[in-house]
Structures are given as C-alpha cells and as structure tokens.
C-alpha atoms as an extended CHARMM CRD file, in Angstrom:
* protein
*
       124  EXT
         1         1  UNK       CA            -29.4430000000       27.0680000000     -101.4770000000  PROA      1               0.0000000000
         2         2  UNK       CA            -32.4610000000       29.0830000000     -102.0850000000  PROA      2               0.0000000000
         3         3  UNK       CA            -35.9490000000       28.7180000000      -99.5160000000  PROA      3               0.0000000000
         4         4  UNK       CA            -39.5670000000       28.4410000000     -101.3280000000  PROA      4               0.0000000000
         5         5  UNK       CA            -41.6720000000       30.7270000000      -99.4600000000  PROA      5               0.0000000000
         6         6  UNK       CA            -45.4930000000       30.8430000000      -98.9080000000  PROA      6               0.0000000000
         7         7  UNK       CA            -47.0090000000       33.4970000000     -101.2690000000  PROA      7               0.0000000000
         8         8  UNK       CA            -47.2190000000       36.3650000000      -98.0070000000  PROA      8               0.0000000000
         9         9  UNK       CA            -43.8090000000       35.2210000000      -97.0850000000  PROA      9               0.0000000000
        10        10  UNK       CA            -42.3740000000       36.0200000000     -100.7190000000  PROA      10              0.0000000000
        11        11  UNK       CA            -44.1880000000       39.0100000000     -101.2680000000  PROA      11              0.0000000000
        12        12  UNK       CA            -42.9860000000       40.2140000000      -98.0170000000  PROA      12              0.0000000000
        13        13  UNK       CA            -39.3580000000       39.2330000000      -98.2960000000  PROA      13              0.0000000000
        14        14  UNK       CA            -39.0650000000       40.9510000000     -101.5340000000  PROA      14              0.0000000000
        15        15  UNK       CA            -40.7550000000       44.3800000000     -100.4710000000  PROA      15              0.0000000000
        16        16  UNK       CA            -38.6150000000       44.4640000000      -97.1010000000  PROA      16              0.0000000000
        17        17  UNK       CA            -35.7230000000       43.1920000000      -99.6650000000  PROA      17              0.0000000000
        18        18  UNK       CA            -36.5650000000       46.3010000000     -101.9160000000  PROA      18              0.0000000000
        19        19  UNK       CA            -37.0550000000       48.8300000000      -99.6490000000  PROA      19              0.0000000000
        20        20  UNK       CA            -33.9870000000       48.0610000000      -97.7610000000  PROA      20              0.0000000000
        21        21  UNK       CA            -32.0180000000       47.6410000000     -101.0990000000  PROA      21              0.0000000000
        22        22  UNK       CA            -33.1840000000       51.2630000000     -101.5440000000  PROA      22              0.0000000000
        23        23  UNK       CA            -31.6840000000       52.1320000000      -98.2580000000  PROA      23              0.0000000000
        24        24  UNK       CA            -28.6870000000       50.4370000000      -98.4360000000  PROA      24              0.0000000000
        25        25  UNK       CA            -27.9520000000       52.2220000000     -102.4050000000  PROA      25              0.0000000000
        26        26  UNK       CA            -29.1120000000       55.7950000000     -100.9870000000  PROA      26              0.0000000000
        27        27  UNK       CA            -26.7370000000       55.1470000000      -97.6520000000  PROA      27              0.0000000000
        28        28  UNK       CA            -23.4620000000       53.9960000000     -100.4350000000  PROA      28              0.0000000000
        29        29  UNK       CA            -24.6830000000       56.5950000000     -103.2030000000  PROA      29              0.0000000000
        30        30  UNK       CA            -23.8830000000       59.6800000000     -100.5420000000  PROA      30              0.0000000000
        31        31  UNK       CA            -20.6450000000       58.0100000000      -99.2960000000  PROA      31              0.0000000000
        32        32  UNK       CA            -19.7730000000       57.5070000000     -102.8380000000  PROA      32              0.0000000000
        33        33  UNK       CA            -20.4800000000       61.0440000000     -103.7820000000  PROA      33              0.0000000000
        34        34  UNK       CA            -18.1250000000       62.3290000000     -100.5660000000  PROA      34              0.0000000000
        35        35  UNK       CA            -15.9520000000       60.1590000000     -101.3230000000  PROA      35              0.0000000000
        36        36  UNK       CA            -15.1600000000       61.6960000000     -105.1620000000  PROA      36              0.0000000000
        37        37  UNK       CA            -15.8780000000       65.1100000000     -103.8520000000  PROA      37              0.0000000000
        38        38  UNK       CA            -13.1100000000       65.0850000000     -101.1680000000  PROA      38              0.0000000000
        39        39  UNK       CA            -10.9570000000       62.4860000000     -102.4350000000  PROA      39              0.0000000000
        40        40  UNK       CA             -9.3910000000       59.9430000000     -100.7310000000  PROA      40              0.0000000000
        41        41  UNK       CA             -7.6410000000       63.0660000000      -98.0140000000  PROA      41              0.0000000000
        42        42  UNK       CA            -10.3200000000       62.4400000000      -95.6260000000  PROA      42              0.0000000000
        43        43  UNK       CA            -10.0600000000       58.8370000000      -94.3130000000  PROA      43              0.0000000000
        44        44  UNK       CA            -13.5130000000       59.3650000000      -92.1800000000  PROA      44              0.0000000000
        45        45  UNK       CA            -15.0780000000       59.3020000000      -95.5420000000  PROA      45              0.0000000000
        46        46  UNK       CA            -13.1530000000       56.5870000000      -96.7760000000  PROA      46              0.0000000000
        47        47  UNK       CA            -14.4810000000       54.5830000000      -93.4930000000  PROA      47              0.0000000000
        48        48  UNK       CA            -17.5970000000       55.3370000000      -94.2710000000  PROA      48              0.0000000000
        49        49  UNK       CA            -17.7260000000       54.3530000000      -97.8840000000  PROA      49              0.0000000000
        50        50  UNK       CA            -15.9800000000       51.0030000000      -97.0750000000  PROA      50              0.0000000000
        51        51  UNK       CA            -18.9380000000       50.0730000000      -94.6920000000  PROA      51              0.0000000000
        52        52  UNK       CA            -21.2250000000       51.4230000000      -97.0880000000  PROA      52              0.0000000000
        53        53  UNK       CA            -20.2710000000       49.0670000000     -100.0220000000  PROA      53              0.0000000000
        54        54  UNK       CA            -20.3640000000       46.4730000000      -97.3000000000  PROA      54              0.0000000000
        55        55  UNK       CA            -23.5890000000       46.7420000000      -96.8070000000  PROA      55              0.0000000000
        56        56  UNK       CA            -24.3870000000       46.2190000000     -100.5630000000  PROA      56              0.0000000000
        57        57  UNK       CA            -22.8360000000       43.1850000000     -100.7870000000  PROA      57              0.0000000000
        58        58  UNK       CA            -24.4850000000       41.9270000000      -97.4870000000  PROA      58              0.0000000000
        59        59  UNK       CA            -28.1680000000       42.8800000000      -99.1410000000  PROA      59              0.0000000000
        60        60  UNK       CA            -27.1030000000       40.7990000000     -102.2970000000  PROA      60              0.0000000000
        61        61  UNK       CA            -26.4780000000       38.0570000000     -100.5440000000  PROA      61              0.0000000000
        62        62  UNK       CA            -29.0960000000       38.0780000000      -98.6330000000  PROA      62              0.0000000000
        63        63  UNK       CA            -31.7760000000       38.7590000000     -101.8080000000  PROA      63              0.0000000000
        64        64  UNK       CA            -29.6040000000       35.3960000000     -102.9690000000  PROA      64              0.0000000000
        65        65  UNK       CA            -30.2430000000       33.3770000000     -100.1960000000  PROA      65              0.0000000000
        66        66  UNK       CA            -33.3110000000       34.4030000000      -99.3650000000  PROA      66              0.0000000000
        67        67  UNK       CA            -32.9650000000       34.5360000000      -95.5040000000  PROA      67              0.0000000000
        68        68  UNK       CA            -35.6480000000       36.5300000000      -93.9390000000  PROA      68              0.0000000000
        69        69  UNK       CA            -33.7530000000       36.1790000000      -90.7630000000  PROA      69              0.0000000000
        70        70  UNK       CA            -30.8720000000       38.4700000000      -92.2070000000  PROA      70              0.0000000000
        71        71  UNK       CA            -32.9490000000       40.4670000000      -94.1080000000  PROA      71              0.0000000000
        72        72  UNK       CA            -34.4330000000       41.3990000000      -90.5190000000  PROA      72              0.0000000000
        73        73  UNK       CA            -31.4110000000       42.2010000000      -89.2340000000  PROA      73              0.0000000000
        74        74  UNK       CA            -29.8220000000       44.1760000000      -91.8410000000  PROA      74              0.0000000000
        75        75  UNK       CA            -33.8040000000       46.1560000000      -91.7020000000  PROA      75              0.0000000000
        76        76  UNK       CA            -32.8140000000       46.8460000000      -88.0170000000  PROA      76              0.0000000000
        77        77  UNK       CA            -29.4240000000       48.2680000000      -89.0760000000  PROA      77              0.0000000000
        78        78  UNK       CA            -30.8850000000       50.5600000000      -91.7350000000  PROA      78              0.0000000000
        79        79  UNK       CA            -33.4920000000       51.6030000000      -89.8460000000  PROA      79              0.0000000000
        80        80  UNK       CA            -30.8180000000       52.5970000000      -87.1550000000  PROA      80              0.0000000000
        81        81  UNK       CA            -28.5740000000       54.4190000000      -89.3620000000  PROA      81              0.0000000000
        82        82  UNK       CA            -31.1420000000       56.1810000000      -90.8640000000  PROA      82              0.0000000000
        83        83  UNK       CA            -32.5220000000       57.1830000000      -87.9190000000  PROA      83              0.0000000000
        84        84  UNK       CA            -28.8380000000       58.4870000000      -86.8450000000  PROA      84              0.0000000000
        85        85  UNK       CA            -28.6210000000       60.7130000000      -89.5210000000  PROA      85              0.0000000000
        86        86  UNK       CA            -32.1810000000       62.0360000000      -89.0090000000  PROA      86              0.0000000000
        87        87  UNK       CA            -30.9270000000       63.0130000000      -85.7990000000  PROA      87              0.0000000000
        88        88  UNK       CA            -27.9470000000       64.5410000000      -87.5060000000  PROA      88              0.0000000000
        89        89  UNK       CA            -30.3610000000       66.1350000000      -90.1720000000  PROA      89              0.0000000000
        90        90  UNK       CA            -32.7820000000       67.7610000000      -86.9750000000  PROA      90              0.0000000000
        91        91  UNK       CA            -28.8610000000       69.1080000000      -85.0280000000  PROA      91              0.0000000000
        92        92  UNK       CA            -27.6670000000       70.8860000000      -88.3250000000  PROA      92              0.0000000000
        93        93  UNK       CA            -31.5740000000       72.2830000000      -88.9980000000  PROA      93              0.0000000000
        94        94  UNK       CA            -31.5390000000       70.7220000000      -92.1030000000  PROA      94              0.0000000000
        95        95  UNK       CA            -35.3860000000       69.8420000000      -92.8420000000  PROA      95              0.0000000000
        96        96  UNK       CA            -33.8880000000       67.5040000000      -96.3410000000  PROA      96              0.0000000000
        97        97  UNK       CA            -31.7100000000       66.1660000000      -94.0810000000  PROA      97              0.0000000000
        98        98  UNK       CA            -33.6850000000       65.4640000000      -91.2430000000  PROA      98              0.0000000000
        99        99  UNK       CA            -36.6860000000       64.1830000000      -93.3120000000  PROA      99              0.0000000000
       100       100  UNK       CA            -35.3100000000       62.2170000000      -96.1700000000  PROA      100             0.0000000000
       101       101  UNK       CA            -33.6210000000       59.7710000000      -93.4040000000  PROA      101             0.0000000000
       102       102  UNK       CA            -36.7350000000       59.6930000000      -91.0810000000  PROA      102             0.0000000000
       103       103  UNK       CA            -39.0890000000       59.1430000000      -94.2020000000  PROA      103             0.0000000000
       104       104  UNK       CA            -36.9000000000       56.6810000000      -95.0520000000  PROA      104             0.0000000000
       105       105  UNK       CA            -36.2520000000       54.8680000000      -91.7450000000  PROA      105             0.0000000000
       106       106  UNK       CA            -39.7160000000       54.7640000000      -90.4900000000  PROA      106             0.0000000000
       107       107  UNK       CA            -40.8060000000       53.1590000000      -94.1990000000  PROA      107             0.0000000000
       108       108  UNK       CA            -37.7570000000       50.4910000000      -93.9400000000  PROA      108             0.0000000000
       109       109  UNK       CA            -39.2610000000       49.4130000000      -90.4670000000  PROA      109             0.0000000000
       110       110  UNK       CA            -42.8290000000       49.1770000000      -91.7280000000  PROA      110             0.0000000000
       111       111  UNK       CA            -41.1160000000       46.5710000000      -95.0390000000  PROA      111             0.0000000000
       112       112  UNK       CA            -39.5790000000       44.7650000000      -92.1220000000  PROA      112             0.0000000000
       113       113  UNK       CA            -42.6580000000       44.5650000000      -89.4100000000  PROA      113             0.0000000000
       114       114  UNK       CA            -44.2420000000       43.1350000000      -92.6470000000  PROA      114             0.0000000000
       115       115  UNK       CA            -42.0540000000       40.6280000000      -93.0220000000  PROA      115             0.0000000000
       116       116  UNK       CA            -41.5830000000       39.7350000000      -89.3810000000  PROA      116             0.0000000000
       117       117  UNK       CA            -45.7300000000       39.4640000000      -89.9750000000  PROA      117             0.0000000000
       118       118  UNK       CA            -45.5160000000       37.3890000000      -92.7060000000  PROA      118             0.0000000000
       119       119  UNK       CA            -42.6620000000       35.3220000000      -91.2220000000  PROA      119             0.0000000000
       120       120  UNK       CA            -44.9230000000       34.2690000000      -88.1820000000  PROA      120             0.0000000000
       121       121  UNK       CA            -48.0280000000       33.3840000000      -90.3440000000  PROA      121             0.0000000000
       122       122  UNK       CA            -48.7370000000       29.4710000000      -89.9070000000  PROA      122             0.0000000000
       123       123  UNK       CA            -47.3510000000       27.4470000000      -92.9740000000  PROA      123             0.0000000000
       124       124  UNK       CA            -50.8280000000       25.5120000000      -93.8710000000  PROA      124             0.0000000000
C-alpha cells in the first residue's frame, strides 16, 4: 500500500529519498569495487558488501512504500556511516576521503531535517 502525501510532504520524501538513494549507491558502489579488486579472499570486504546491498534493497522498499518514518531512519544510518568514514578519511589524512563522506553526510541530514519538517506540517 502506497500513502498520498501533502505536496511539502512528497516533495520532501522524494529529495530525502534521493539523496539518501545517492548515499546508499555511493556506500555499495565502493564495497562493490573492493569487493572485485580483492576478490572474495578478504571476508571483511565481503561483510561489508553484503550490508551494503542490504541497504539498497531497504531504500527500494522504502521509495515503494513510501514510509517517511523509515526513510528517517535509514537518513540517520547514512548519515552515521558517512560520518564514520569521514572520521576514517580525517585518521588516514586523506582530504577525498575525509570530505566526500562529510559533504555527503551533512547534505543527507539536511534531505532528512526536511522531511522530518515537512512530516510535522499540519495536514489542512
């Protein structure tokens, strides 16, 4: 089943929706490319890639369903792993990897405090 939304709520939904279907390719696209580069000898990479694709098949469902609820949460997760591999990025003095992730984290949370906006706006 599929919710009708207010024109904010839609709009917002499918920018956080976007921008977090961004994150959530960019996150399995690098676990996918260490994955073929080391092959399947390194089973941290295989863990990683497994939760990686799960992740894509949580944001289609949730662009299906149309739950701004999840969409929230799986926002907050992004955000978080994003912000881990900033973090990560910043240890290794990596400024592509530092940046790319924080850019990237700090623009999923603004898609998602728009929605949460949009979420709270009165019905009428």
């Amino acid at each position: 089943m599929t919710h009708s939304f207010p024109p904010l709520l839609s709009r917002a939904f499918w920018v956080c929706w976007a921008v977090t279907s961004l994150n959530v390719l960019i996150s399995a696209g690098y676990s996918t490319a260490a994955l073929v580069s080391q092959g399947d000898s390194n089973v941290y990479t295989q863990y990683a890639a497994s939760r990686s694709f799960a992740l894509v098949v949580v944001i289609l469902g949730v662009g299906r369903f149309r739950s701004p609820q999840a969409l929230l949460a799986l926002s907050a997760v992004m955000t978080l792993i994003q912000l881990g591999d900033a973090v990560i990025g910043f240890q290794l003095h990596d400024a592509a990897k530092s940046f790319g992730p924080l850019g990237l984290a700090v623009l999923t949370f603004i898609a998602a405090l728009f929605l949460l906006r949009a979420n709270r706006q009165p019905l009428s």
